[in-house]
Amino acid sequence: MWKRRRSTQDFSEEIRAHLAIEADRLRQEGRSEEETTFAARRAVGNLTAMEERFHEANHWCWLDQLRQDVRGCLRQWRKRPLMAVVALLTIALGTGLNVAIFRVVWSALLKPLPYADAAELVQVWGVEQADGGMSPADRRTPNGLTVQLWRSRSRSFQMLASYRPWRATVGSGGDPERVPAALVSAEFLPVLGAHAVLGRLFATEEVHPGTDDVVVLSYGYWKMRFGGDRDLIGNSILVDSKQCQVIGVLAADFRDLVTSGIRPPSVYLPISKVAKGPLKVFSGRVIGRLGNGVGIETARSELETLARQADVETEVNGKPRGVKITRIEDEVGYSVRPALLAMFAGAICLLLIACTNVANLLLAQAIGRRHELAIRAAVGAGRMRLVRQLLTEALVLSFGGVLLGLGAAWALCRSMVALYPGTLPRMAEGGATGAVLLFAVTLATLSATFFGVLPALLATSRTGDASLRAGRGGTLPSAGRWREALIGLQVATTATLLIGAGLLVKSFTTLRSVDLGFEPDHLFTAQVALPESRYSTEEDLTRFARLWVESLKRIPGARSAAVTNTLPLAFNLLTDVQFDVSGQAGKHRAGGRAVMGDYFEALGLRMKEGRALTAADDGRRDVVVVNESFVRSYLKSIPPLGAVLRFGPRPATVVGVVCDIHTLGLRRPALPEIYMPCVALPSPLVDVVVRSAVAPAEITAGARAELRQLDPGLALAQVSTMDRIVDGEFSQPRFQAVLLGLFAAVAVVLATVGVYGIVAQGVRARTQEFGVRLALGATAPNVFWLVVKQGLRAPLIGLAIGLVAALLTGRVLQTLLFGVTPRDPLVFASAAVLLAVVCLSSCGLPAQQACRTNVAQALRDE
Amino acid sequence: MAILQGTLDLLILRTLLFGSHHGQGIAHAIRRQSEEVLLVDHGSLYPALQRLEEKGWLLAEWGTSENNRKARFYTLTKAGRKQLTEETSAWRRLVAAVGRVLEPEGA
């Protein structure tokens, strides 16, 4: 409904009628003709202003004014193209980076999960202490028996499901391949709301030893490997050397973000395949869907109570275990969260610093334009109108910058995802555009507010007459304060960012200096998994290992070869081995590493004492080598060489002590380990290592050929080189350190420019003052130090604030740091000194100019 | 004396209670009836009239004044009458309340 609006003309007519009537009245009172018109006019006031007000109240004139302001703004830019370009690029840099990182953060951490009622989905963990340790290292997979009890007795959950990330070998004959897989209980797929597009999902009785030779395929794998063959349902395929019936194919839109955030499983198998013991208990990670309106804490305490009951019923002694429940929403992207948030924080700091520079630029410009603005005010522009004009300019600037930045952001984001070591979850899903654009608009508006409001208010403040008289180049006392505040803020932010980057760099170098304990170059690595169906006895496993090492040695270019159950840095726990030390009381546990072939020689392990295990020891069960940590933990009181360890009834003599290696990653301390010949500890998982005279990649083809000859049903998986594995340990910290280092470098440059700009402006505005000072006998050093002292005040205060802020906020980096505390004095001191020097030098140049003030010139201008 | 913010609407409505008026007439009437105390700023009178008209409290028509001048005449509508009653009693309450604050009983 649109009411017909009055035209301005109609309004003017009314006003004119008013004037006429007023004049009539005055005339009746007996005034002269000239007097009446004038008096009537005076009584009515500013006619044009009145009409304008009517017009403004009735029309969308802000649109007109916006157009005017934008045009005016573009005119300003044309006059000062350099300033416009610098400001635009600064904003583009700051916002582009933020938008790019936000896109990653949104996809990996914030985007709603593709599950119905995702808030009900939770992950259940066991924790060592009842009071619930929060660190990821404390979270355990809950005990299988306990989970069984939970499933039957818990009332807090609609469903509880178990799963295990897995790798399965699919197919046989010429082309078996290892694919990402998941072992799941029957509830797992329904909990996530998955549907089968063909066939069905697992029935409860299928997740049971004996009836569990069934498999569900992911849509993508079904399409890729089986060409979308609809007749596959009901037929069998070979999975882990067992004929398994394909019972279903998952819907194309199902996303499994739980079993692995990185490569989704291609096949799902019943988790009963790993069931153990007479009770056929399987253990795995646990997820669940909470009942309607059940809180996490309620569910947690219920499960904890049930877990205690289970401990009592099964007569398990020991520390009471706790339960921890986290939302799936928080679990997806859990591992990348600290790094991403650190990057995001860095980018926001950078934007703040960039905006400060733009604010300074605009402030200088606005002050330069005070004369113009005063004239505008004098001819009738209201203050709001002027403020709006200046704000519009800021908005145009920021939206222009963001638009530029947005273009860069897409490219930046793509390269960031590509360069990111490891995989960022959910990047390929898309659906980020809306959120990213909204973020960009918000960013533009906030930036414009940040750098636009202050100059607008200061430049239009009510000292109009003064600035009319003062002419061009007038200064504004209150502007100085604000500028100092801006500079302080900028230096403070820079300091925080610099310290963050410094901590990461130091952490990286510390990690780099960790002793690997072996020689990673020229090492070919791979893995073979032996299916239980064909390699069931210890003899089978040992025979395969022996034959396999012999075949590997035959590969051209191979110098020495060995197999083991777990290679260094493979992130697999070693086999738990129970033992006691002869002559000492008490049983202990340590990691058992089974080796076959010249393992020590191949890896280049260094011996501390005694001798290494060699191929000659392959058949012996009575010799072991232990590592330094083992000696520290268990053989402190006796000479390690010749010590006898008892594994059940079987004794073995320690023949050597080897240097520690970091099995669980360089960030984790080395654990006590026992190296023993393969016969003493057969394993169905076989890690391969070959030291080669040629490039390790050239070994691959030979290894595949040898394996096919040995057993065509096996697949060579996780082919890599040790150099690459070791580099994988450094890649994350390196990426973080380099990225934040770059941010910090840009920040320092921006801050330098900022401080320099402000001090130089101040010096220019005070030329006359310096002229007078020099004329009255001040020496050049006097003036120099005057400028430096005043110029440094704000940056130094900012620096102090920045250091304090870094002290307070450093803890957010904690999880990313290795061997460095968030309050590392060296990093703080270096950052402080660096920034102080930078600020000093950016004050020095303008100060020198101040000394060189031409006295005669300055006084003549007075 | 300038007119207190927000009371101009009330005064306009009251002036129109006993018949239609044009803008100048309204301003004049307010001045006269307040015994030259309240001076209507013309810059706010016409926007106020415009506002009241849009709210449906006034009706405007072009007509002819007593001096045979063309003028825009404003008349109170039914809604305007109701508004006037409400605003008058609100105003009375306000005045009484302010009065009590300024001169507390027994002081």
PDB file of N, CA, C and O in Angstrom, chain A residues 408-456:
ATOM      1  N   ALA A 408      41.204 -12.114  -4.147  1.00  0.00           N
ATOM      2  CA  ALA A 408      42.445 -12.745  -3.714  1.00  0.00           C
ATOM      3  C   ALA A 408      42.149 -13.906  -2.772  1.00  0.00           C
ATOM      4  O   ALA A 408      42.854 -14.912  -2.768  1.00  0.00           O
ATOM      5  N   ALA A 409      41.061 -13.750  -1.979  1.00  0.00           N
ATOM      6  CA  ALA A 409      40.780 -14.740  -0.937  1.00  0.00           C
ATOM      7  C   ALA A 409      40.538 -16.119  -1.537  1.00  0.00           C
ATOM      8  O   ALA A 409      41.001 -17.124  -0.998  1.00  0.00           O
ATOM      9  N   TRP A 410      39.816 -16.156  -2.633  1.00  0.00           N
ATOM     10  CA  TRP A 410      39.508 -17.457  -3.228  1.00  0.00           C
ATOM     11  C   TRP A 410      40.799 -18.183  -3.619  1.00  0.00           C
ATOM     12  O   TRP A 410      40.978 -19.355  -3.334  1.00  0.00           O
ATOM     13  N   ALA A 411      41.691 -17.421  -4.268  1.00  0.00           N
ATOM     14  CA  ALA A 411      42.969 -18.005  -4.666  1.00  0.00           C
ATOM     15  C   ALA A 411      43.781 -18.396  -3.427  1.00  0.00           C
ATOM     16  O   ALA A 411      44.344 -19.493  -3.347  1.00  0.00           O
ATOM     17  N   LEU A 412      43.788 -17.475  -2.441  1.00  0.00           N
ATOM     18  CA  LEU A 412      44.546 -17.730  -1.206  1.00  0.00           C
ATOM     19  C   LEU A 412      44.051 -18.988  -0.518  1.00  0.00           C
ATOM     20  O   LEU A 412      44.836 -19.823  -0.061  1.00  0.00           O
ATOM     21  N   CYS A 413      42.717 -19.095  -0.462  1.00  0.00           N
ATOM     22  CA  CYS A 413      42.117 -20.227   0.233  1.00  0.00           C
ATOM     23  C   CYS A 413      42.512 -21.520  -0.456  1.00  0.00           C
ATOM     24  O   CYS A 413      42.891 -22.494   0.188  1.00  0.00           O
ATOM     25  N   ARG A 414      42.446 -21.507  -1.792  1.00  0.00           N
ATOM     26  CA  ARG A 414      42.771 -22.726  -2.513  1.00  0.00           C
ATOM     27  C   ARG A 414      44.226 -23.116  -2.263  1.00  0.00           C
ATOM     28  O   ARG A 414      44.537 -24.262  -1.981  1.00  0.00           O
ATOM     29  N   SER A 415      45.115 -22.107  -2.290  1.00  0.00           N
ATOM     30  CA  SER A 415      46.523 -22.469  -2.105  1.00  0.00           C
ATOM     31  C   SER A 415      46.781 -22.886  -0.666  1.00  0.00           C
ATOM     32  O   SER A 415      47.631 -23.726  -0.396  1.00  0.00           O
ATOM     33  N   MET A 416      45.987 -22.307   0.257  1.00  0.00           N
ATOM     34  CA  MET A 416      46.194 -22.696   1.649  1.00  0.00           C
ATOM     35  C   MET A 416      45.796 -24.150   1.876  1.00  0.00           C
ATOM     36  O   MET A 416      46.495 -24.901   2.545  1.00  0.00           O
ATOM     37  N   VAL A 417      44.660 -24.527   1.294  1.00  0.00           N
ATOM     38  CA  VAL A 417      44.216 -25.914   1.423  1.00  0.00           C
ATOM     39  C   VAL A 417      45.240 -26.846   0.775  1.00  0.00           C
ATOM     40  O   VAL A 417      45.546 -27.917   1.279  1.00  0.00           O
ATOM     41  N   ALA A 418      45.788 -26.391  -0.361  1.00  0.00           N
ATOM     42  CA  ALA A 418      46.761 -27.229  -1.062  1.00  0.00           C
ATOM     43  C   ALA A 418      48.053 -27.336  -0.273  1.00  0.00           C
ATOM     44  O   ALA A 418      48.664 -28.402  -0.192  1.00  0.00           O
ATOM     45  N   LEU A 419      48.461 -26.210   0.330  1.00  0.00           N
ATOM     46  CA  LEU A 419      49.750 -26.209   1.024  1.00  0.00           C
ATOM     47  C   LEU A 419      49.649 -26.796   2.424  1.00  0.00           C
ATOM     48  O   LEU A 419      50.637 -27.159   3.016  1.00  0.00           O
ATOM     49  N   TYR A 420      48.404 -26.849   2.942  1.00  0.00           N
ATOM     50  CA  TYR A 420      48.257 -27.329   4.310  1.00  0.00           C
ATOM     51  C   TYR A 420      48.729 -28.769   4.401  1.00  0.00           C
ATOM     52  O   TYR A 420      48.269 -29.624   3.656  1.00  0.00           O
ATOM     53  N   PRO A 421      49.665 -29.011   5.300  1.00  0.00           N
ATOM     54  CA  PRO A 421      50.147 -30.391   5.433  1.00  0.00           C
ATOM     55  C   PRO A 421      49.068 -31.218   6.125  1.00  0.00           C
ATOM     56  O   PRO A 421      48.527 -30.791   7.127  1.00  0.00           O
ATOM     57  N   GLY A 422      48.747 -32.321   5.568  1.00  0.00           N
ATOM     58  CA  GLY A 422      47.603 -33.075   6.083  1.00  0.00           C
ATOM     59  C   GLY A 422      46.375 -32.532   5.387  1.00  0.00           C
ATOM     60  O   GLY A 422      46.474 -31.653   4.532  1.00  0.00           O
ATOM     61  N   THR A 423      45.240 -33.036   5.766  1.00  0.00           N
ATOM     62  CA  THR A 423      44.042 -32.629   5.054  1.00  0.00           C
ATOM     63  C   THR A 423      43.126 -31.870   5.979  1.00  0.00           C
ATOM     64  O   THR A 423      42.956 -32.231   7.131  1.00  0.00           O
ATOM     65  N   LEU A 424      42.555 -30.795   5.473  1.00  0.00           N
ATOM     66  CA  LEU A 424      41.573 -30.049   6.240  1.00  0.00           C
ATOM     67  C   LEU A 424      40.224 -30.697   5.995  1.00  0.00           C
ATOM     68  O   LEU A 424      39.853 -30.930   4.855  1.00  0.00           O
ATOM     69  N   PRO A 425      39.490 -30.980   7.058  1.00  0.00           N
ATOM     70  CA  PRO A 425      38.228 -31.691   6.869  1.00  0.00           C
ATOM     71  C   PRO A 425      37.182 -30.846   6.151  1.00  0.00           C
ATOM     72  O   PRO A 425      37.154 -29.632   6.314  1.00  0.00           O
ATOM     73  N   ARG A 426      36.361 -31.495   5.353  1.00  0.00           N
ATOM     74  CA  ARG A 426      35.148 -30.932   4.774  1.00  0.00           C
ATOM     75  C   ARG A 426      35.374 -29.790   3.803  1.00  0.00           C
ATOM     76  O   ARG A 426      34.469 -29.019   3.529  1.00  0.00           O
ATOM     77  N   MET A 427      36.595 -29.643   3.276  1.00  0.00           N
ATOM     78  CA  MET A 427      36.831 -28.531   2.370  1.00  0.00           C
ATOM     79  C   MET A 427      36.123 -28.734   1.042  1.00  0.00           C
ATOM     80  O   MET A 427      35.743 -27.787   0.371  1.00  0.00           O
ATOM     81  N   ALA A 428      35.961 -29.991   0.637  1.00  0.00           N
ATOM     82  CA  ALA A 428      35.415 -30.259  -0.691  1.00  0.00           C
ATOM     83  C   ALA A 428      33.892 -30.148  -0.721  1.00  0.00           C
ATOM     84  O   ALA A 428      33.303 -30.157  -1.788  1.00  0.00           O
ATOM     85  N   GLU A 429      33.277 -30.034   0.436  1.00  0.00           N
ATOM     86  CA  GLU A 429      31.820 -30.083   0.467  1.00  0.00           C
ATOM     87  C   GLU A 429      31.146 -28.872  -0.148  1.00  0.00           C
ATOM     88  O   GLU A 429      30.022 -28.934  -0.594  1.00  0.00           O
ATOM     89  N   GLY A 430      31.843 -27.751  -0.172  1.00  0.00           N
ATOM     90  CA  GLY A 430      31.217 -26.538  -0.710  1.00  0.00           C
ATOM     91  C   GLY A 430      30.191 -25.986   0.260  1.00  0.00           C
ATOM     92  O   GLY A 430      30.185 -26.349   1.444  1.00  0.00           O
ATOM     93  N   GLY A 431      29.332 -25.119  -0.237  1.00  0.00           N
ATOM     94  CA  GLY A 431      28.293 -24.564   0.630  1.00  0.00           C
ATOM     95  C   GLY A 431      28.826 -23.547   1.601  1.00  0.00           C
ATOM     96  O   GLY A 431      28.261 -23.310   2.650  1.00  0.00           O
ATOM     97  N   ALA A 432      29.958 -22.931   1.265  1.00  0.00           N
ATOM     98  CA  ALA A 432      30.531 -21.942   2.170  1.00  0.00           C
ATOM     99  C   ALA A 432      30.278 -20.529   1.663  1.00  0.00           C
ATOM    100  O   ALA A 432      30.485 -19.573   2.389  1.00  0.00           O
ATOM    101  N   THR A 433      29.830 -20.411   0.420  1.00  0.00           N
ATOM    102  CA  THR A 433      29.785 -19.091  -0.211  1.00  0.00           C
ATOM    103  C   THR A 433      28.960 -18.086   0.592  1.00  0.00           C
ATOM    104  O   THR A 433      29.410 -16.972   0.842  1.00  0.00           O
ATOM    105  N   GLY A 434      27.756 -18.500   0.991  1.00  0.00           N
ATOM    106  CA  GLY A 434      26.880 -17.573   1.710  1.00  0.00           C
ATOM    107  C   GLY A 434      27.542 -17.050   2.965  1.00  0.00           C
ATOM    108  O   GLY A 434      27.622 -15.839   3.188  1.00  0.00           O
ATOM    109  N   ALA A 435      28.033 -17.969   3.774  1.00  0.00           N
ATOM    110  CA  ALA A 435      28.648 -17.583   5.041  1.00  0.00           C
ATOM    111  C   ALA A 435      29.861 -16.698   4.790  1.00  0.00           C
ATOM    112  O   ALA A 435      30.080 -15.709   5.499  1.00  0.00           O
ATOM    113  N   VAL A 436      30.650 -17.043   3.787  1.00  0.00           N
ATOM    114  CA  VAL A 436      31.864 -16.276   3.517  1.00  0.00           C
ATOM    115  C   VAL A 436      31.510 -14.864   3.069  1.00  0.00           C
ATOM    116  O   VAL A 436      32.118 -13.891   3.524  1.00  0.00           O
ATOM    117  N   LEU A 437      30.491 -14.743   2.225  1.00  0.00           N
ATOM    118  CA  LEU A 437      30.101 -13.402   1.775  1.00  0.00           C
ATOM    119  C   LEU A 437      29.573 -12.579   2.942  1.00  0.00           C
ATOM    120  O   LEU A 437      29.912 -11.408   3.087  1.00  0.00           O
ATOM    121  N   LEU A 438      28.771 -13.216   3.778  1.00  0.00           N
ATOM    122  CA  LEU A 438      28.257 -12.519   4.951  1.00  0.00           C
ATOM    123  C   LEU A 438      29.415 -12.032   5.818  1.00  0.00           C
ATOM    124  O   LEU A 438      29.439 -10.896   6.295  1.00  0.00           O
ATOM    125  N   PHE A 439      30.390 -12.912   5.997  1.00  0.00           N
ATOM    126  CA  PHE A 439      31.563 -12.551   6.785  1.00  0.00           C
ATOM    127  C   PHE A 439      32.285 -11.368   6.148  1.00  0.00           C
ATOM    128  O   PHE A 439      32.684 -10.433   6.833  1.00  0.00           O
ATOM    129  N   ALA A 440      32.416 -11.415   4.824  1.00  0.00           N
ATOM    130  CA  ALA A 440      33.126 -10.344   4.123  1.00  0.00           C
ATOM    131  C   ALA A 440      32.405  -9.009   4.313  1.00  0.00           C
ATOM    132  O   ALA A 440      33.041  -7.982   4.584  1.00  0.00           O
ATOM    133  N   VAL A 441      31.069  -9.042   4.195  1.00  0.00           N
ATOM    134  CA  VAL A 441      30.310  -7.796   4.361  1.00  0.00           C
ATOM    135  C   VAL A 441      30.465  -7.276   5.784  1.00  0.00           C
ATOM    136  O   VAL A 441      30.690  -6.086   6.019  1.00  0.00           O
ATOM    137  N   THR A 442      30.369  -8.197   6.758  1.00  0.00           N
ATOM    138  CA  THR A 442      30.553  -7.794   8.149  1.00  0.00           C
ATOM    139  C   THR A 442      31.927  -7.169   8.352  1.00  0.00           C
ATOM    140  O   THR A 442      32.082  -6.124   8.993  1.00  0.00           O
ATOM    141  N   LEU A 443      32.911  -7.832   7.778  1.00  0.00           N
ATOM    142  CA  LEU A 443      34.291  -7.361   7.909  1.00  0.00           C
ATOM    143  C   LEU A 443      34.421  -5.960   7.331  1.00  0.00           C
ATOM    144  O   LEU A 443      35.027  -5.068   7.939  1.00  0.00           O
ATOM    145  N   ALA A 444      33.827  -5.765   6.142  1.00  0.00           N
ATOM    146  CA  ALA A 444      33.914  -4.463   5.477  1.00  0.00           C
ATOM    147  C   ALA A 444      33.270  -3.394   6.344  1.00  0.00           C
ATOM    148  O   ALA A 444      33.826  -2.315   6.546  1.00  0.00           O
ATOM    149  N   THR A 445      32.083  -3.711   6.886  1.00  0.00           N
ATOM    150  CA  THR A 445      31.367  -2.727   7.685  1.00  0.00           C
ATOM    151  C   THR A 445      32.150  -2.396   8.957  1.00  0.00           C
ATOM    152  O   THR A 445      32.329  -1.232   9.317  1.00  0.00           O
ATOM    153  N   LEU A 446      32.632  -3.449   9.621  1.00  0.00           N
ATOM    154  CA  LEU A 446      33.378  -3.225  10.868  1.00  0.00           C
ATOM    155  C   LEU A 446      34.640  -2.419  10.589  1.00  0.00           C
ATOM    156  O   LEU A 446      34.962  -1.485  11.328  1.00  0.00           O
ATOM    157  N   SER A 447      35.352  -2.774   9.526  1.00  0.00           N
ATOM    158  CA  SER A 447      36.579  -2.036   9.208  1.00  0.00           C
ATOM    159  C   SER A 447      36.256  -0.584   8.948  1.00  0.00           C
ATOM    160  O   SER A 447      36.927   0.314   9.465  1.00  0.00           O
ATOM    161  N   ALA A 448      35.213  -0.350   8.136  1.00  0.00           N
ATOM    162  CA  ALA A 448      34.861   1.030   7.806  1.00  0.00           C
ATOM    163  C   ALA A 448      34.531   1.796   9.073  1.00  0.00           C
ATOM    164  O   ALA A 448      34.921   2.944   9.238  1.00  0.00           O
ATOM    165  N   THR A 449      33.802   1.140   9.987  1.00  0.00           N
ATOM    166  CA  THR A 449      33.467   1.800  11.245  1.00  0.00           C
ATOM    167  C   THR A 449      34.745   2.139  11.998  1.00  0.00           C
ATOM    168  O   THR A 449      34.916   3.237  12.518  1.00  0.00           O
ATOM    169  N   PHE A 450      35.651   1.141  12.016  1.00  0.00           N
ATOM    170  CA  PHE A 450      36.891   1.339  12.771  1.00  0.00           C
ATOM    171  C   PHE A 450      37.685   2.524  12.231  1.00  0.00           C
ATOM    172  O   PHE A 450      38.091   3.394  12.975  1.00  0.00           O
ATOM    173  N   PHE A 451      37.891   2.531  10.912  1.00  0.00           N
ATOM    174  CA  PHE A 451      38.769   3.608  10.432  1.00  0.00           C
ATOM    175  C   PHE A 451      38.005   4.814   9.898  1.00  0.00           C
ATOM    176  O   PHE A 451      38.614   5.778   9.478  1.00  0.00           O
ATOM    177  N   GLY A 452      36.678   4.763   9.920  1.00  0.00           N
ATOM    178  CA  GLY A 452      35.928   5.885   9.377  1.00  0.00           C
ATOM    179  C   GLY A 452      35.349   6.831  10.416  1.00  0.00           C
ATOM    180  O   GLY A 452      35.328   8.046  10.224  1.00  0.00           O
ATOM    181  N   VAL A 453      34.885   6.269  11.524  1.00  0.00           N
ATOM    182  CA  VAL A 453      34.129   7.079  12.475  1.00  0.00           C
ATOM    183  C   VAL A 453      34.998   8.169  13.108  1.00  0.00           C
ATOM    184  O   VAL A 453      34.619   9.335  13.163  1.00  0.00           O
ATOM    185  N   LEU A 454      36.189   7.774  13.529  1.00  0.00           N
ATOM    186  CA  LEU A 454      37.039   8.708  14.252  1.00  0.00           C
ATOM    187  C   LEU A 454      37.402   9.931  13.411  1.00  0.00           C
ATOM    188  O   LEU A 454      37.156  11.065  13.843  1.00  0.00           O
ATOM    189  N   PRO A 455      37.942   9.720  12.206  1.00  0.00           N
ATOM    190  CA  PRO A 455      38.246  10.892  11.371  1.00  0.00           C
ATOM    191  C   PRO A 455      37.005  11.731  11.116  1.00  0.00           C
ATOM    192  O   PRO A 455      37.061  12.966  11.176  1.00  0.00           O
ATOM    193  N   ALA A 456      35.870  11.069  10.890  1.00  0.00           N
ATOM    194  CA  ALA A 456      34.658  11.823  10.567  1.00  0.00           C
ATOM    195  C   ALA A 456      34.259  12.717  11.736  1.00  0.00           C
ATOM    196  O   ALA A 456      33.969  13.896  11.559  1.00  0.00           O
TER     197      ALA A 456
END
